[in-house]
Amino acid sequence: MKYTGLDLLNNHFLNKGTAFTKEERKDNKIEGLLPPFVQTLDQQVEQAYENYSNKDTFLAKRMYLMDLFNENVTLFYKLFSEHVNEFMPVVYDPTIADTIENYSHFFLDPQNAAYLSIDDQDDIEATLKNVSAGRDIKLIVVTDGEGILGIGDWGVQGVDISVGKLMVYTAAAGVDPKSVLPVVLDAGTNRKELLADDLYMGNHHERVTGDKYYNFVDKFVETAENLFPDMYLHFEDFGRSNAANILNKYKDQILTFNDDIQGTGIITLAGILGALNISKEKLTDQVYLSFGAGTAGAGITKRIFDAMVEEGLSEDEARKHFYLVDKQGLLFDDTEDLTPEQKPFTRQRSEFSNADELTNLEAVVKAVHPTILVGTSTQPGTFTEGVITEMAAHTERPIIFPLSNPTKLAEAKAEDLLKWTDGKALIATGIPVEPVEYNGVTYHIGQANNALVYPGLGLGSMAVNAKILSDGMINKAAHSLGGIVDPTQPGAAVLPPVSKLDEFSMTVAVGVAQQAIDEKLTDAKDAKQAVADIKWEPKY
Ligand SMILES: NC(=O)c1ccc[n+]([C@@H]2O[C@H](COP(=O)([O-])OP(=O)(O)OC[C@H]3O[C@@H](n4cnc5c(N)ncnc54)[C@H](O)[C@@H]3O)[C@@H](O)[C@H]2O)c1
Ligand SMILES: O=C(O)C[C@H](O)C(=O)O
Ligand SMILES: [Mn+2]
């Protein structure tokens, strides 16, 4: 179908705006609908960046960029690709949290997302057809909005996380924006302020749970699979009681991925390997403490555990290296309300003389002397000076990753961690942090955010249309981020910088595609070629 006239200008995939040439303007019946001077893409980028820079707040900058995206996808991604480091916190986390919390009030545009309601399940197929409009969909990011970052249940407003994650796929790894689809499953919300808000745009009822909920998810997955058989299905920010269930249900059947469980596991393992590369210690010598053992915490724990087993420990030996702390304190085998993902990593009370006192982080740190402390608790400021100095008293280079997002929920600030450990801590944070000066050294802080890895992982998997996402492919991704940072530099970061995201996304993509070929999960033969063939670039 050929779009002309206003239909062409209003199609954000095809629109070139002022870059339409004189001939194109004539051919497409848009002569006179644009100012006469024909701009290049670079000139458009310059102009857009000037506009962007004149906005005072991250929120205003984000809104400007979303408008630009809705006008002209090519220009948006060209601009994004030239300023990845600067735009990531605006397009994505942490600013995205503000737009999710205020979605129904800020609302201007549905941004080509599919809004699927548990109350209108007969519409699922029609919605997916309407929104894709004949496009060949290869990537869906779907959320049900129950566990958005660390800010909880935001119902249909969570759709912005699907939109934002997809933007990072394209900016970081060159996923073709015409081939993607953001989806929100609206099963209700338990946030009372939304239910009471007349302007709330989602279903005004509490979350539907149990069989009806899982059947809804099933119906969506089945319909999407039928319509888009080559699709890579990315689940994002589902609630703690559903995320792992859903992943376990589909991961051996279709090409699917849970970002909070698997993506976070990969990037945290990569960060730990980067830290050990600096301290020259072995993974199998580490004592690991997860503070907050929910979707991400348990997902990371399993990935680090698997890595220890790969490095030669038996499962029983490896398990002894792990401690989980959640709301109840240190998790024991007799603790109430354990999740299935926590159970394999619980401890026995008989291991401690003061087991009943191990109900807070500091007491646990005192008792178990962790060398690695990872925070996915959503509890800000919980890595206190007391906790950290106690940890640092028993290990030379403590590895400390406060990963809770957005910024306001981080367990600690990087500069405090450096101060409290006299510059010894090896740190990664969930959100971007400026380098920290301490005692004459500039410390670069790695960002252990799954955004550093899910784009490359997805692109590689899609490039070869792998049957499933295997543990081997996941493992390959985790080991693909080394070798970029020079670990001998004082203040070196544990992970490569976001400014090189496009570069290392390609390393991840090719590594993952090759792994799929090696495991015979695809008919493709040449990983590099397959990745090059599928990669999209923003140009006219
Ligand atoms: N950096 C990243 O890439 C990344 C990825 C995923 C999640 N996260 C962050 O991790 C956090 C958790 O996300 P999730 O999806 O695992 O959520 P979740 O709700 O599944 O898990 C949070 C866990 O923290 C526990 N918790 C709550 N209060 C606690 C307390 N006082 N002490 C100890 N534990 C407590 C909860 O019981 C739950 O088990 C969020 O802030 C999220 O933004 C970061
Ligand atoms: O979205 C992010 O920034 C990372 C992660 O998926 C999260 O839920 O916090
Ligand atoms: Mn997430």
mmCIF file of C-alpha atoms in Angstrom, residues 10 26 31 33 44 55 64 103-104 139 143 176 183 204 245 259 284 296 346 441 462 502 524 539:
data_model
loop_
_atom_site.group_PDB
_atom_site.id
_atom_site.type_symbol
_atom_site.label_atom_id
_atom_site.label_comp_id
_atom_site.label_asym_id
_atom_site.label_seq_id
_atom_site.Cartn_x
_atom_site.Cartn_y
_atom_site.Cartn_z
ATOM 1 C CA ASN A 10 1.158 11.093 9.505
ATOM 2 C CA LYS A 26 5.501 15.820 -6.069
ATOM 3 C CA GLU A 31 4.030 19.558 -2.373
ATOM 4 C CA LEU A 33 2.647 20.731 2.841
ATOM 5 C CA GLN A 44 17.037 17.586 11.237
ATOM 6 C CA LYS A 55 14.041 21.774 27.658
ATOM 7 C CA TYR A 64 9.643 16.209 23.375
ATOM 8 C CA TYR A 103 0.318 8.166 32.409
ATOM 9 C CA SER A 104 -3.428 8.770 32.501
ATOM 10 C CA LEU A 139 9.562 -8.670 18.838
ATOM 11 C CA THR A 143 3.837 -6.193 30.671
ATOM 12 C CA ASP A 176 13.885 -2.664 13.155
ATOM 13 C CA VAL A 183 1.726 -4.806 24.572
ATOM 14 C CA HIS A 204 -11.410 0.091 37.110
ATOM 15 C CA ASN A 245 5.443 -19.164 36.652
ATOM 16 C CA ASP A 259 13.969 -9.544 31.470
ATOM 17 C CA THR A 284 33.952 -19.934 43.578
ATOM 18 C CA ALA A 296 15.127 -10.153 40.153
ATOM 19 C CA THR A 346 17.317 -21.275 52.142
ATOM 20 C CA VAL A 441 40.886 8.799 41.937
ATOM 21 C CA MET A 462 15.931 -13.031 16.393
ATOM 22 C CA ASP A 502 25.824 -0.218 20.371
ATOM 23 C CA ALA A 524 21.099 -20.528 10.217
ATOM 24 C CA LYS A 539 18.542 6.490 7.496
#
